Coordinates of C-alpha atoms in Angstrom, one line a residue:
M1 CA 84.9 86.3 98.4
H2 CA 88.2 88.0 97.8
T3 CA 86.6 91.4 98.8
I4 CA 85.3 89.9 102.0
S5 CA 88.5 88.4 102.9
F6 CA 90.5 91.7 102.2
A7 CA 88.1 93.7 104.1
I8 CA 88.1 91.5 107.2
N9 CA 91.9 91.3 107.1
Y10 CA 92.3 95.1 106.7
W11 CA 89.9 96.2 109.5
S12 CA 90.9 93.6 112.0
K13 CA 94.7 94.5 111.2
G14 CA 95.5 90.9 110.3
E15 CA 94.0 89.4 113.5
I16 CA 91.0 87.8 111.8
Q17 CA 90.8 85.6 108.9
A18 CA 87.7 85.0 106.6
L19 CA 86.8 81.4 106.0
F20 CA 84.1 80.1 103.7
L21 CA 82.1 76.8 103.8
R22 CA 82.9 74.5 100.9
H23 CA 79.2 73.5 100.4
E24 CA 77.9 77.2 100.4
G25 CA 77.4 77.4 96.6
Y26 CA 76.6 73.6 96.3
L27 CA 73.6 73.6 98.4
G28 CA 72.1 76.7 96.6
A29 CA 72.5 74.8 93.3
I30 CA 71.1 71.6 94.6
G31 CA 68.2 73.6 96.3
A32 CA 67.4 75.0 93.1
F33 CA 67.6 71.7 91.2
L34 CA 65.2 70.0 93.7
K35 CA 62.8 72.8 93.5
G36 CA 62.6 72.3 89.8
C37 CA 61.8 68.7 90.4
E38 CA 58.7 69.3 92.5
D39 CA 56.4 68.7 89.5
D40 CA 58.0 65.5 88.6
E41 CA 57.0 62.1 89.8
V42 CA 57.1 61.5 93.4
D43 CA 58.0 57.9 93.5
H44 CA 61.8 58.4 93.6
N45 CA 64.5 59.3 96.0
W46 CA 67.8 61.4 95.3
V47 CA 71.0 60.2 96.8
E48 CA 74.0 62.4 97.0
H49 CA 77.6 61.0 96.0
Y50 CA 80.5 63.2 97.2
L51 CA 83.2 61.9 94.8
A52 CA 86.1 64.1 95.2
S53 CA 87.4 67.3 96.9
S54 CA 89.6 70.0 95.8
G55 CA 91.2 69.8 99.3
L56 CA 92.7 66.2 98.5
D57 CA 96.4 65.6 97.9
Q58 CA 98.1 66.0 94.5
G59 CA 97.9 62.3 93.7
S60 CA 94.3 62.0 94.4
R61 CA 91.6 61.1 91.6
S62 CA 90.1 64.6 91.8
R63 CA 93.3 66.2 90.6
Q64 CA 94.1 63.3 88.1
N65 CA 90.7 63.7 86.5
S66 CA 90.8 67.6 86.5
T67 CA 90.4 69.2 83.1
S68 CA 91.5 72.5 84.0
E69 CA 93.8 74.4 86.3
S70 CA 91.0 75.5 88.7
L71 CA 90.1 72.6 91.0
C72 CA 86.7 71.9 92.2
D73 CA 84.6 69.5 94.2
V74 CA 82.9 66.7 92.1
L75 CA 79.3 65.6 93.3
E76 CA 76.7 63.5 91.9
L77 CA 73.0 63.0 92.4
D78 CA 71.5 59.5 91.7
K79 CA 67.8 59.1 91.1
R80 CA 66.5 55.9 92.9
G81 CA 63.3 54.4 91.6
N82 CA 61.8 53.8 95.2
R83 CA 61.0 56.6 97.3
L84 CA 62.6 56.2 100.8
L85 CA 60.3 57.0 103.8
P86 CA 61.3 57.2 107.5
F87 CA 60.6 54.1 109.7
P88 CA 57.1 54.7 111.1
L89 CA 57.9 53.6 114.7
L90 CA 60.7 56.3 115.1
D91 CA 59.8 58.8 117.6
R92 CA 61.8 61.5 116.1
P93 CA 62.6 60.7 112.5
D94 CA 63.8 64.3 111.8
I95 CA 66.8 64.0 114.2
Y96 CA 67.4 60.2 113.9
T97 CA 70.7 58.9 112.4
A98 CA 71.5 55.3 111.5
D99 CA 75.2 55.8 112.0
V100 CA 76.5 54.7 115.4
H101 CA 80.1 55.3 114.8
D102 CA 81.7 58.5 113.5
L103 CA 84.8 57.2 111.6
T104 CA 85.8 60.6 110.6
T105 CA 87.0 61.2 114.3
D106 CA 87.5 57.6 115.7
A107 CA 90.8 56.6 114.3
D108 CA 90.9 53.2 115.7
A109 CA 87.4 52.3 114.4
R110 CA 88.2 53.9 111.0
D111 CA 91.4 51.8 110.5
Y112 CA 89.4 48.5 111.5
W113 CA 86.5 49.1 109.1
L114 CA 88.7 50.3 106.2
D115 CA 90.8 47.1 106.7
V116 CA 87.7 45.1 106.7
F117 CA 86.4 46.6 103.5
S118 CA 89.8 46.5 101.8
R119 CA 90.2 42.7 102.5
G120 CA 86.9 41.9 100.9
I121 CA 87.4 43.8 97.6
D122 CA 89.0 40.9 95.5
K123 CA 86.1 38.6 96.8
L124 CA 83.6 41.0 95.8
A125 CA 85.1 41.5 92.4
S126 CA 85.1 37.7 92.0
V127 CA 81.4 37.5 93.0
A128 CA 80.6 40.4 90.5
R129 CA 82.3 38.7 87.6
E130 CA 80.6 35.4 88.5
S131 CA 77.2 37.2 88.6
Q132 CA 77.5 37.8 84.9
L133 CA 79.0 34.7 83.5
G134 CA 79.2 34.8 79.8
V135 CA 79.2 38.5 79.5
P136 CA 82.3 39.5 77.4
D137 CA 83.4 42.6 79.4
A138 CA 82.5 41.3 82.9
Q139 CA 86.1 40.5 83.8
E140 CA 87.2 44.0 82.8
R141 CA 84.2 45.7 84.7
S142 CA 85.0 43.7 87.8
E143 CA 88.6 45.0 87.8
M144 CA 87.2 48.4 87.3
F145 CA 85.2 48.0 90.3
A146 CA 88.1 46.8 92.5
R147 CA 90.3 49.6 91.3
S148 CA 87.7 52.2 92.1
F149 CA 86.7 51.0 95.5
R150 CA 90.2 50.3 96.5
E151 CA 91.3 53.8 95.4
R152 CA 88.6 55.5 97.5
V153 CA 89.3 53.4 100.6
D154 CA 93.1 54.4 100.1
I155 CA 92.1 58.1 100.0
L156 CA 90.1 57.7 103.2
R157 CA 93.0 56.5 105.0
G158 CA 94.8 59.7 104.6
T159 CA 91.8 62.1 104.3
P160 CA 88.7 60.7 106.2
N161 CA 86.6 63.5 105.3
A162 CA 87.4 63.4 101.7
F163 CA 83.9 62.4 100.6
G164 CA 82.1 64.0 103.4
A165 CA 81.0 62.4 106.9
L166 CA 82.4 58.9 107.1
S167 CA 80.5 56.0 108.7
I168 CA 80.1 52.2 108.0
R169 CA 76.8 53.0 106.1
K170 CA 78.6 55.6 103.8
L171 CA 81.2 52.9 103.1
L172 CA 78.6 50.4 102.1
D173 CA 76.8 53.0 100.0
M174 CA 80.1 53.9 98.3
R175 CA 80.8 50.3 97.5
E176 CA 77.4 50.0 95.9
Q177 CA 78.1 53.1 93.9
C178 CA 81.4 51.5 92.6
F179 CA 79.3 48.5 91.7
A180 CA 76.8 50.7 89.9
E181 CA 79.6 52.5 88.0
A182 CA 80.9 49.3 86.7
E183 CA 77.4 48.2 85.8
F184 CA 77.0 45.5 88.4
Y185 CA 73.5 46.2 90.2
D186 CA 73.0 43.1 92.1
V187 CA 76.0 40.8 92.4
Y188 CA 74.2 38.5 94.8
A189 CA 71.2 38.0 92.7
K190 CA 72.0 34.3 92.1
H191 CA 72.8 33.8 95.9
K192 CA 69.6 35.2 96.8
Q193 CA 67.6 33.0 94.6
K194 CA 69.4 30.1 95.8
E195 CA 68.7 31.2 99.4
N196 CA 65.0 31.9 98.7
E197 CA 64.4 28.3 97.3
V198 CA 66.0 26.8 100.4
A199 CA 64.1 29.1 102.8
L200 CA 60.7 28.2 101.1
S201 CA 61.5 24.5 101.4
M202 CA 62.1 24.9 105.2
L203 CA 59.0 27.3 105.6
P204 CA 56.5 24.4 106.7
S205 CA 58.8 23.0 109.3
I206 CA 59.4 26.6 110.7
F207 CA 55.7 27.2 111.0
D208 CA 55.2 23.7 112.9
H209 CA 58.0 24.8 115.2
L210 CA 56.5 28.1 116.0
D211 CA 53.1 26.6 116.7
T212 CA 54.9 24.5 119.6
L213 CA 55.9 27.9 121.5
T214 CA 54.1 30.0 123.8
W215 CA 53.7 33.8 122.8
E216 CA 56.7 34.9 124.7
E217 CA 58.9 32.2 123.3
R218 CA 57.6 32.9 119.8
Q219 CA 58.6 36.6 120.0
I220 CA 62.1 35.7 121.2
D221 CA 62.5 33.1 118.4
V222 CA 61.4 35.7 115.7
L223 CA 64.0 38.3 117.1
R224 CA 66.7 35.5 117.1
H225 CA 66.0 34.8 113.4
V226 CA 65.9 38.5 112.6
L227 CA 69.4 39.0 114.1
A228 CA 70.7 35.9 112.2
G229 CA 69.5 37.4 108.9
N230 CA 71.2 40.7 109.8
I231 CA 74.5 39.0 110.5
L232 CA 74.3 37.3 107.0
D233 CA 73.6 40.5 105.3
L234 CA 76.5 42.3 107.0
G235 CA 78.8 39.7 105.8
A236 CA 80.7 39.0 109.0
S237 CA 84.0 37.1 108.1
E238 CA 83.1 33.9 110.0
V239 CA 79.7 33.9 108.4
V240 CA 81.1 34.3 105.0
K241 CA 83.5 31.4 105.6
Y242 CA 80.4 29.3 106.6
V243 CA 78.2 30.1 103.7
F244 CA 80.7 30.0 100.9
F245 CA 83.0 27.2 102.2
S246 CA 80.6 24.7 103.6
D247 CA 77.4 22.9 102.7
F248 CA 75.3 25.7 104.3
L249 CA 72.9 25.7 101.3

């Protein structure tokens, strides 16, 4: 790398500078790793986590946790038990991306969403703690989650590309990663169980209602309920207030 930089600088008389991609060596290493996994079981999926960058400021976690003078990027690969497949109705799954907003370049949207995620950290830590009532270190681990996620959100305010491309989906993935690092794997398990019980009790009346609708009305009603379910999953602030601070269930 030094030889190439020197040569380009010399022959261009200082007018051209050599630049190198940060991921160049990483991609080769990961490609070799995945190649060696081809004979492994196929019912899994690999998920990349870009944890830290040598390009971050002096006070960042990558430098605080550095064990040597030479700085390097920190990456992880998590092995998930279920293999992910493209949605079958996508016309071009090879070029599809689920990310609508590029928060790396859209400063206003980035500030908005980082504020949204930041405001919810303490509540999520409380939910995590309550999901493991009776476990001795649940309090300590919930605080660990809050510190870890808050630290990463703060880093993104100053360095939006610190962990690679930034989107709402990436923030959600990062939050789940922080949960997993603190050994919280499904903080809403109890809430889901309660919701399932209520939903099953209402199912017969829903079927009766659908039977009274025409085919067109039925499609609209189904879509309306799908949208409502997604609003709940996204945790919109007004929905959260309604669910947690009313007799919703």
